[in-house]
PDB file of C-alpha atoms in Angstrom:
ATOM      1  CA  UNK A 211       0.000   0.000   0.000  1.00 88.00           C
ATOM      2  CA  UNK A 212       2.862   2.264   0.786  1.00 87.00           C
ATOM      3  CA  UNK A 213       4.288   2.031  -2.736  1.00 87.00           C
ATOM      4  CA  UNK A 214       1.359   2.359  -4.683  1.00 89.00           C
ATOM      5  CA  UNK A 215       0.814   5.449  -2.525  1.00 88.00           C
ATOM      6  CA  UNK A 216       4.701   6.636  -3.571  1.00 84.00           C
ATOM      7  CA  UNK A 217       3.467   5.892  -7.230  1.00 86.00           C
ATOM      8  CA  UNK A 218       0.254   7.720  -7.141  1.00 89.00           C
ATOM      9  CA  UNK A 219       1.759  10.725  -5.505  1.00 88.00           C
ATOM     10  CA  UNK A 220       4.658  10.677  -7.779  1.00 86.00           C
ATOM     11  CA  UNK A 221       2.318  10.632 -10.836  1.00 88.00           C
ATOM     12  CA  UNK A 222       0.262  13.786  -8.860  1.00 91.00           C
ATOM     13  CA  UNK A 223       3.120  15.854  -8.395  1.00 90.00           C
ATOM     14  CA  UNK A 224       4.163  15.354 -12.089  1.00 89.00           C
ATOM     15  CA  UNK A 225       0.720  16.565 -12.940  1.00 90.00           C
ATOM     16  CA  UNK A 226       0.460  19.087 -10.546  1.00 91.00           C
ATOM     17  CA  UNK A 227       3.516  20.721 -11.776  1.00 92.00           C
ATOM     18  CA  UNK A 228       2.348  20.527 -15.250  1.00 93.00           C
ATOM     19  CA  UNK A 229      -1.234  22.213 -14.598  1.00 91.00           C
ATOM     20  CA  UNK A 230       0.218  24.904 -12.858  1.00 91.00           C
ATOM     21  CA  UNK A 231       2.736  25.557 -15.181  1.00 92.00           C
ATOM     22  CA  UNK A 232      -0.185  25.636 -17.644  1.00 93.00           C
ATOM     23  CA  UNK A 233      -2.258  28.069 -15.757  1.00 88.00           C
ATOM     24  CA  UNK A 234       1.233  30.344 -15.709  1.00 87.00           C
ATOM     25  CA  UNK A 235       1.505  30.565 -19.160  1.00 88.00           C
ATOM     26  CA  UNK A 236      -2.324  31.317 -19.031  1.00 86.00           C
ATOM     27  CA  UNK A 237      -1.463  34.371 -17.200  1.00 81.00           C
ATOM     28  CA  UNK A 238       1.452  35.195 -18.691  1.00 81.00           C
ATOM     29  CA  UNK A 239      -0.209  35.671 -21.545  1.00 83.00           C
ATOM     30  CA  UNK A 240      -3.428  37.544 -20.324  1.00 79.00           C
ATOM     31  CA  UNK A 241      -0.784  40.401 -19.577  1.00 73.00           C
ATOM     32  CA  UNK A 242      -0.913  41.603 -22.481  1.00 73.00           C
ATOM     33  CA  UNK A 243       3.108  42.780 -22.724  1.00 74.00           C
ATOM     34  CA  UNK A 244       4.098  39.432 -21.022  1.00 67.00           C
ATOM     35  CA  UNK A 245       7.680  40.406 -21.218  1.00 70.00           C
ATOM     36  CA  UNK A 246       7.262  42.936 -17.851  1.00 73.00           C
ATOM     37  CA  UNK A 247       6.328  39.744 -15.776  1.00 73.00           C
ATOM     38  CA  UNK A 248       9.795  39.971 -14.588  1.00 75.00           C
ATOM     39  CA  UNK A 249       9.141  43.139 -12.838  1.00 72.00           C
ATOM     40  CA  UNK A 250       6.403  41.368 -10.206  1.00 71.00           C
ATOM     41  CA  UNK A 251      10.122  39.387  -8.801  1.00 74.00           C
ATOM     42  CA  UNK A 252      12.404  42.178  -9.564  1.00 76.00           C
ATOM     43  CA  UNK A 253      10.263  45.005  -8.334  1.00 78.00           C
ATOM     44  CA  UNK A 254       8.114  43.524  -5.963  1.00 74.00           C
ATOM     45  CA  UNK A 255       5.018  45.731  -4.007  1.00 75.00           C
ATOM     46  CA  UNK A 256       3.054  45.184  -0.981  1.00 78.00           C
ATOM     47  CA  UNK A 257      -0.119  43.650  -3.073  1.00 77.00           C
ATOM     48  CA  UNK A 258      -1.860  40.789  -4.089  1.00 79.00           C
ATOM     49  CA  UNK A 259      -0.496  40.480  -7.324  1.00 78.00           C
ATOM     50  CA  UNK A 260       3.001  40.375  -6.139  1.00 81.00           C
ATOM     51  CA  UNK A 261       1.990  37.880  -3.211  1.00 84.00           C
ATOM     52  CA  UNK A 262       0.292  35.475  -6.094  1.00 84.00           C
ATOM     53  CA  UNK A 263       3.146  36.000  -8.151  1.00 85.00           C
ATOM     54  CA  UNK A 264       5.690  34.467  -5.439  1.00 88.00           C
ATOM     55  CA  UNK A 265       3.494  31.949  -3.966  1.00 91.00           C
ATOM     56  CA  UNK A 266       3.083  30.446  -7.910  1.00 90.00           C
ATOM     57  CA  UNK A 267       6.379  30.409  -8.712  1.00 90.00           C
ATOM     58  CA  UNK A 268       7.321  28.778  -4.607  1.00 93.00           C
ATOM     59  CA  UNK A 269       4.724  26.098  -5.563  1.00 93.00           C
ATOM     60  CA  UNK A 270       5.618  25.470  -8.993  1.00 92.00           C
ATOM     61  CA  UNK A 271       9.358  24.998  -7.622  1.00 93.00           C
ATOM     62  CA  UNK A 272       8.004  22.681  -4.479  1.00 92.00           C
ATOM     63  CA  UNK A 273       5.587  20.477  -6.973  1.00 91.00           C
ATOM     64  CA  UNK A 274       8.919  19.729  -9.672  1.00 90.00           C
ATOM     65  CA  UNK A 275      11.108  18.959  -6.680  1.00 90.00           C
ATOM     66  CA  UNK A 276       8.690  16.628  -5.415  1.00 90.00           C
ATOM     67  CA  UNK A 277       7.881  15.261  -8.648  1.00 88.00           C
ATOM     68  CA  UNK A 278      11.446  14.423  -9.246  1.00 87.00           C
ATOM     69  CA  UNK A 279      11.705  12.987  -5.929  1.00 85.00           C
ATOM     70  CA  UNK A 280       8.422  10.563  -6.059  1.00 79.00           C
ATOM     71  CA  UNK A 281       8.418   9.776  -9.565  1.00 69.00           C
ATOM     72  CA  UNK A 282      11.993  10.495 -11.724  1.00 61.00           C
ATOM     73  CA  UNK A 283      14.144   9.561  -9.155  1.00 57.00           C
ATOM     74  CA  UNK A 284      16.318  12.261 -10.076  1.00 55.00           C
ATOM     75  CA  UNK A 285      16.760  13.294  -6.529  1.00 61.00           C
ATOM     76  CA  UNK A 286      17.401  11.669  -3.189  1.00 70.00           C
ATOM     77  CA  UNK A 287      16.017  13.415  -0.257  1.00 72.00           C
ATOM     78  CA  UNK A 288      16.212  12.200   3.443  1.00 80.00           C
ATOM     79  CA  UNK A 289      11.984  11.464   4.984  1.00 81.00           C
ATOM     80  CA  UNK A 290      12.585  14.605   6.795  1.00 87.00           C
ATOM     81  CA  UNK A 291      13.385  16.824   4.175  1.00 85.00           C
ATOM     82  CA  UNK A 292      10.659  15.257   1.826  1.00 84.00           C
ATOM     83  CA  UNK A 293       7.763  15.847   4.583  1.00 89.00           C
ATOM     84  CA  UNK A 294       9.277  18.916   4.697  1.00 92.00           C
ATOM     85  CA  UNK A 295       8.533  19.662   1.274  1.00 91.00           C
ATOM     86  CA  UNK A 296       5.310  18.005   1.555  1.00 91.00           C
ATOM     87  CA  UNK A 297       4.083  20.618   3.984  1.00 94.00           C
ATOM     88  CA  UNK A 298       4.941  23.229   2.718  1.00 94.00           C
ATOM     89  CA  UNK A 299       3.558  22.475  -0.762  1.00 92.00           C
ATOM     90  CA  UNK A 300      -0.204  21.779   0.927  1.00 93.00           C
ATOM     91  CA  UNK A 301       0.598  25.465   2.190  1.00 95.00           C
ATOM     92  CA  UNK A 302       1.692  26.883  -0.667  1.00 94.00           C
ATOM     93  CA  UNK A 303      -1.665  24.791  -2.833  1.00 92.00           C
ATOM     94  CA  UNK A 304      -3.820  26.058   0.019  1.00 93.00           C
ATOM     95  CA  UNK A 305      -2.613  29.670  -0.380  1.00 93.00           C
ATOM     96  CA  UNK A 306      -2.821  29.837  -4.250  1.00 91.00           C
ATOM     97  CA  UNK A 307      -6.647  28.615  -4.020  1.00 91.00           C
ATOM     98  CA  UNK A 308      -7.416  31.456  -1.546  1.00 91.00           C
ATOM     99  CA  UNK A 309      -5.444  33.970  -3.668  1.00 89.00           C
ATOM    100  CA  UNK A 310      -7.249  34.550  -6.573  1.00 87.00           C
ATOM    101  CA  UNK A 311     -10.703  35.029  -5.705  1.00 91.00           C
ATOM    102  CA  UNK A 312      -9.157  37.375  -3.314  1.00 91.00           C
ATOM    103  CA  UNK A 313      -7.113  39.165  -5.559  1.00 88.00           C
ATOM    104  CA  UNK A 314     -10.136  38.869  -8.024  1.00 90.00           C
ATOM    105  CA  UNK A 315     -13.007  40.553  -5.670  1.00 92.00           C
ATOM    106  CA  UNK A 316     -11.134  43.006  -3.969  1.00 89.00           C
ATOM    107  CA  UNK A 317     -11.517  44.830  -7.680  1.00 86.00           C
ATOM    108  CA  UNK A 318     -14.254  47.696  -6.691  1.00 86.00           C
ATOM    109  CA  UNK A 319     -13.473  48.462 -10.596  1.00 88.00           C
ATOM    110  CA  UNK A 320     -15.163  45.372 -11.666  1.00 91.00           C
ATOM    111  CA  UNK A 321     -18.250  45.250  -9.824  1.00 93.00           C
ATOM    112  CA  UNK A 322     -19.017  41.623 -11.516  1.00 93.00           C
ATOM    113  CA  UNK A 323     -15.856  40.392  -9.481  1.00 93.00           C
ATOM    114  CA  UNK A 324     -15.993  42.651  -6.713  1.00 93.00           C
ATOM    115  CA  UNK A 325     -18.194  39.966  -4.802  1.00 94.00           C
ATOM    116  CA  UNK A 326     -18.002  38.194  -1.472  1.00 93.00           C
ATOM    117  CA  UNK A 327     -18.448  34.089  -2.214  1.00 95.00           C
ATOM    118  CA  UNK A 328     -16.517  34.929  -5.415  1.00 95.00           C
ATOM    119  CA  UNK A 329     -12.762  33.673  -3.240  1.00 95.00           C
ATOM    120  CA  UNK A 330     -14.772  30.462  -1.740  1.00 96.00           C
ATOM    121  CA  UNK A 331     -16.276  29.946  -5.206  1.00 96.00           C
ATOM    122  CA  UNK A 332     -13.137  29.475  -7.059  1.00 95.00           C
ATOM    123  CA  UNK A 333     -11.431  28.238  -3.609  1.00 95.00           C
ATOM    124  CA  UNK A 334     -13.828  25.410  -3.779  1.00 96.00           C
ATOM    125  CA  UNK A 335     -13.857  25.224  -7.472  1.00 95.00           C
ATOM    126  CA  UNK A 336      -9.901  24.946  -7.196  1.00 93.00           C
ATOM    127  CA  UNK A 337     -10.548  22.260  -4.111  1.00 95.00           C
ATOM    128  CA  UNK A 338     -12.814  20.204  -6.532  1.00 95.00           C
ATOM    129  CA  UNK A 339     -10.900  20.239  -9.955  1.00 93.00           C
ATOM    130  CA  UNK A 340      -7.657  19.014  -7.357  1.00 92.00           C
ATOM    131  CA  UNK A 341      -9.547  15.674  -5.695  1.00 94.00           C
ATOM    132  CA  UNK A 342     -11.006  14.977 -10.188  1.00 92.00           C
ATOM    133  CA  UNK A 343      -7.100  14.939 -10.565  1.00 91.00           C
ATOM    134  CA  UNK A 344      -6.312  12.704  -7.857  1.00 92.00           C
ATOM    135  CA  UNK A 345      -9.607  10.431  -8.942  1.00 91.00           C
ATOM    136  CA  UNK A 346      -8.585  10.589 -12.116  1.00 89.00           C
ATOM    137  CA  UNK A 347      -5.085   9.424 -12.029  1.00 89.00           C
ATOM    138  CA  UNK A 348      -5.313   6.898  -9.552  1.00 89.00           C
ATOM    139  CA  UNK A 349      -6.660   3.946 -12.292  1.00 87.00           C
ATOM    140  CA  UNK A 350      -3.734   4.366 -13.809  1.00 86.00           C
ATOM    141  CA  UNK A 351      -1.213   4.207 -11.451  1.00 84.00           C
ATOM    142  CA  UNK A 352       0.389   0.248  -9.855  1.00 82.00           C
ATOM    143  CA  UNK A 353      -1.555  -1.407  -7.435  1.00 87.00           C
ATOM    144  CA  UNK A 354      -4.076   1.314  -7.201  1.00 84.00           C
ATOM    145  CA  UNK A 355      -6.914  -1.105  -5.785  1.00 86.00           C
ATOM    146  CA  UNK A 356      -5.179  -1.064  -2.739  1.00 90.00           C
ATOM    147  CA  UNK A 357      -5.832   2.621  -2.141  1.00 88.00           C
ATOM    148  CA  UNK A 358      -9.412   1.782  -2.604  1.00 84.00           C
ATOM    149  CA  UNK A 359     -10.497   2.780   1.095  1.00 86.00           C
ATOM    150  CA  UNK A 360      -8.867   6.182   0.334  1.00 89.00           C
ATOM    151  CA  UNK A 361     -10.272   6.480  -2.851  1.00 87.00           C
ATOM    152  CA  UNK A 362     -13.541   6.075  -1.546  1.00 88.00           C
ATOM    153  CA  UNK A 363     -13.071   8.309   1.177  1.00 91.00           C
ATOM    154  CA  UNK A 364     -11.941  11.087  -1.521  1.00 92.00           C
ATOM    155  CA  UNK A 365     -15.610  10.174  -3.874  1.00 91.00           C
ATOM    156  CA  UNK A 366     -17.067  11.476  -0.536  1.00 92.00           C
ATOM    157  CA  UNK A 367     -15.731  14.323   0.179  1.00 95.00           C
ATOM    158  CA  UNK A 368     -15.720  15.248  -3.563  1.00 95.00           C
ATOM    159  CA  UNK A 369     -19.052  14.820  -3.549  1.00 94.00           C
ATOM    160  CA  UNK A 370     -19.946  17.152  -0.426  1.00 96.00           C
ATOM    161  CA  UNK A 371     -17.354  19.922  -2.400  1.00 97.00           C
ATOM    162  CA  UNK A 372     -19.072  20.105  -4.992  1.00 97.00           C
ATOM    163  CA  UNK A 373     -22.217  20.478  -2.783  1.00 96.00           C
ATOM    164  CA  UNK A 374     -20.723  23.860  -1.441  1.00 97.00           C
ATOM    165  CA  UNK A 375     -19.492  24.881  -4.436  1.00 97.00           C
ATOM    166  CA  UNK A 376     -22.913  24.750  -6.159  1.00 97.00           C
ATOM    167  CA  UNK A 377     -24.119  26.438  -2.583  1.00 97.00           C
ATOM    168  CA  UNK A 378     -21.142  29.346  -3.645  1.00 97.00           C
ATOM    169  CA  UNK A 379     -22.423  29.527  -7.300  1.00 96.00           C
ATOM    170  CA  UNK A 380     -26.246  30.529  -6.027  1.00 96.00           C
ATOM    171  CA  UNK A 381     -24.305  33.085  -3.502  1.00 97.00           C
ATOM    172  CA  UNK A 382     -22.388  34.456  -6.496  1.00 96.00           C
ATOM    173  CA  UNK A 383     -25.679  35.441  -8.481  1.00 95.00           C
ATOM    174  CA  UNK A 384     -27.480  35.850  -6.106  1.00 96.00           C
ATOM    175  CA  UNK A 385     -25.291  38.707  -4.749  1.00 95.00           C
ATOM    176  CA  UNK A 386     -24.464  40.147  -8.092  1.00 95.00           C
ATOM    177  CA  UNK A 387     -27.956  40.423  -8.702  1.00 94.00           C
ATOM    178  CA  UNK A 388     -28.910  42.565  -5.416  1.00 95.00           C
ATOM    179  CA  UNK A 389     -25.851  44.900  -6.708  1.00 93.00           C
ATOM    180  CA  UNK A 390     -27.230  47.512  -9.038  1.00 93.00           C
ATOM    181  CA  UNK A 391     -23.256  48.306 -10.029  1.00 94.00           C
ATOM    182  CA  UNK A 392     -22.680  44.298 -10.813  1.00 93.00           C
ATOM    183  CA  UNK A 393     -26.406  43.367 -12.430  1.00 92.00           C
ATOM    184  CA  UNK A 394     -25.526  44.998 -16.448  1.00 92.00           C
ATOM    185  CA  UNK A 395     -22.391  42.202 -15.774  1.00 92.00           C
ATOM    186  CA  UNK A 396     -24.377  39.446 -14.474  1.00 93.00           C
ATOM    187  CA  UNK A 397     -26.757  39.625 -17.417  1.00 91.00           C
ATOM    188  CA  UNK A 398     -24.138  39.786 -19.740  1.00 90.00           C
ATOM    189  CA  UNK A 399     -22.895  36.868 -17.867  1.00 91.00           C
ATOM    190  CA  UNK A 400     -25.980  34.575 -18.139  1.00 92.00           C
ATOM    191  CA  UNK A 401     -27.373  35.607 -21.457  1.00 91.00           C
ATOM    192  CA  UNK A 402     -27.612  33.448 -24.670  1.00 87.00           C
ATOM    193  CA  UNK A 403     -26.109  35.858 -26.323  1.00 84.00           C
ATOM    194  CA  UNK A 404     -23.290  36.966 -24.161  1.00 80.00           C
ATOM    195  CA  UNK A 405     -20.969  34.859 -22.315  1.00 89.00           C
ATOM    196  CA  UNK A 406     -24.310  32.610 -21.270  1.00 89.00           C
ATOM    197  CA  UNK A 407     -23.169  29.460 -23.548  1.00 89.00           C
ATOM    198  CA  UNK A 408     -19.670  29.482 -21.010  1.00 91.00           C
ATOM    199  CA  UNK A 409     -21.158  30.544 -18.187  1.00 93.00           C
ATOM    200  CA  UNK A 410     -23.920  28.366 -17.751  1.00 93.00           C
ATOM    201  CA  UNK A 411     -23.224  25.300 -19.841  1.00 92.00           C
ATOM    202  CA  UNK A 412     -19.081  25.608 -19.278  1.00 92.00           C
ATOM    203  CA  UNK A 413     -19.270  26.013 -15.666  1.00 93.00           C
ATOM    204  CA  UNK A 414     -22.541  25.780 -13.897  1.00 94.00           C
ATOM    205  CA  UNK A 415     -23.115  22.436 -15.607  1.00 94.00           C
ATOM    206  CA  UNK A 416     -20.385  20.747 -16.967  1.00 93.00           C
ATOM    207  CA  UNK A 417     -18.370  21.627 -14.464  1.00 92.00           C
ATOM    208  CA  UNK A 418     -20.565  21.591 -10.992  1.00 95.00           C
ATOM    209  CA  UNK A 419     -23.666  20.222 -11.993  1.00 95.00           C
ATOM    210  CA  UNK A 420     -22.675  16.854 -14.117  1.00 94.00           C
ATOM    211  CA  UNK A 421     -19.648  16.082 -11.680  1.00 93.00           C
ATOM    212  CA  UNK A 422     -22.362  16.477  -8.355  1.00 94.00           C
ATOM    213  CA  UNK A 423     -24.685  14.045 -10.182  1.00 93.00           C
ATOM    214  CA  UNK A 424     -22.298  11.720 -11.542  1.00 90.00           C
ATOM    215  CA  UNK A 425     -20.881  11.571  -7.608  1.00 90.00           C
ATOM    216  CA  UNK A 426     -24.378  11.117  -6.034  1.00 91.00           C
ATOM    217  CA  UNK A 427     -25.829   8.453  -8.419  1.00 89.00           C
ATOM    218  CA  UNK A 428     -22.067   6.500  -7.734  1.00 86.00           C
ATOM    219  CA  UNK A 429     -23.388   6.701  -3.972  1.00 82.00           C
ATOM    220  CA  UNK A 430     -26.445   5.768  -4.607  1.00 86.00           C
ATOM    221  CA  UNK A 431     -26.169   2.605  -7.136  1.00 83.00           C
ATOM    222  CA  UNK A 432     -22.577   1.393  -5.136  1.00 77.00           C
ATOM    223  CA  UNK A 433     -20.971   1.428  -8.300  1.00 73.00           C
ATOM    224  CA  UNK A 434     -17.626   0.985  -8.614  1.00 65.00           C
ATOM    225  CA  UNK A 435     -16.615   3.352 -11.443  1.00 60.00           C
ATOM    226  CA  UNK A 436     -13.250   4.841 -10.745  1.00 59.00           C
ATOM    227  CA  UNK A 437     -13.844   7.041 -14.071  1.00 57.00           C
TER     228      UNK A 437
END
């Protein structure tokens, strides 16, 4: 059990490191002259933006030395130094969930955004697209069936994520709705026309609604179903 564990978490760190680095580029790119991203490390300011900036790069840096550790075998560290690294990665994860719905609604220039479940939306929304990784991968990594009690145990609490996160979605609209500054956004947001098609059928379903389902009806019918 211990070394399928090593495997699985070897395979997750590789992954990890490869989403994030993903969702970098994302935002390297959504600055519009990306080559002044150098500035948030060489000029850094007391703000969110700079915060985010070093907490990415810390956990992008944690997640490859890890991944080398559990799965390339590149590097040898003592159990100490690896737990080490271990912590401080869930802090570093933990932090970059928090950080941009934080960074996001404290906009007052973007009334849409400038919302107060918007940071435990996409906290939760981050929490739930992190256990579909780990549910994901596990199939496909040796001797998962012996993690099958964890697994299980990670269906569940998926399930009740999910729960909240649909819970954050209705706080979302509902609150941008009462806002007279945010409502020209949210309908925007939600129409057919607009950015509805994403909005609703991107996110609110395929992404909260479908998962929450496909979790409850597992529950429900015992099925076994690791996909």
């Amino acid at each position: 059990q211990s070394r399928a564990f090593g495997a699985l978490a070897g395979k997750l760190y590789a992954g990890g490191f490869l989403l994030l680095a993903a969702a970098a580029l994302c935002l390297l790119l959504d600055l519009g002259r990306p080559q002044r991203f150098l500035l948030l490390f060489v000029r850094p300011t007391p703000s969110l933006l700079s915060v985010g900036s070093f907490v990415l790069l810390a956990s992008l840096l944690c997640a490859g030395v890890l991944a080398a550790i559990h799965f390339a075998a590149i590097l040898r560290a003592p159990s100490a130094v690896r737990k080490g690294l271990e912590g401080a990665c869930t802090v570093l994860a933990t932090a970059l969930m928090v950080y941009t719905g934080l960074y996001m609604a404290w906009m007052e220039a973007v009334p849409l955004w400038n919302n107060a479940a918007l940071p435990v939306l996409l906290a939760l929304s981050s929490a739930s697209s992190g256990l579909a990784a780990v549910l994901l991968t596990a199939p496909f990594s040796r001797d998962w069936p012996l993690l099958g009690g964890w697994a299980e145990a990670l269906h569940r609490v998926h399930c009740l994520v999910l729960a909240l996160e649909a819970a954050a979605l209705v706080a979302f609209v509902g609150l941008a709705a009462l806002s007279p500054f945010a409502r020209p956004s949210l309908g925007l947001l939600l129409a057919p026309e607009g950015l509805g098609a994403w909005f609703i059928g991107g996110f609110a379903i395929a992404a909260v609604a479908l998962p929450l389902v496909a979790e409850v009806a597992r529950g429900v019918t015992r099925t076994a179903a690791p996909l």
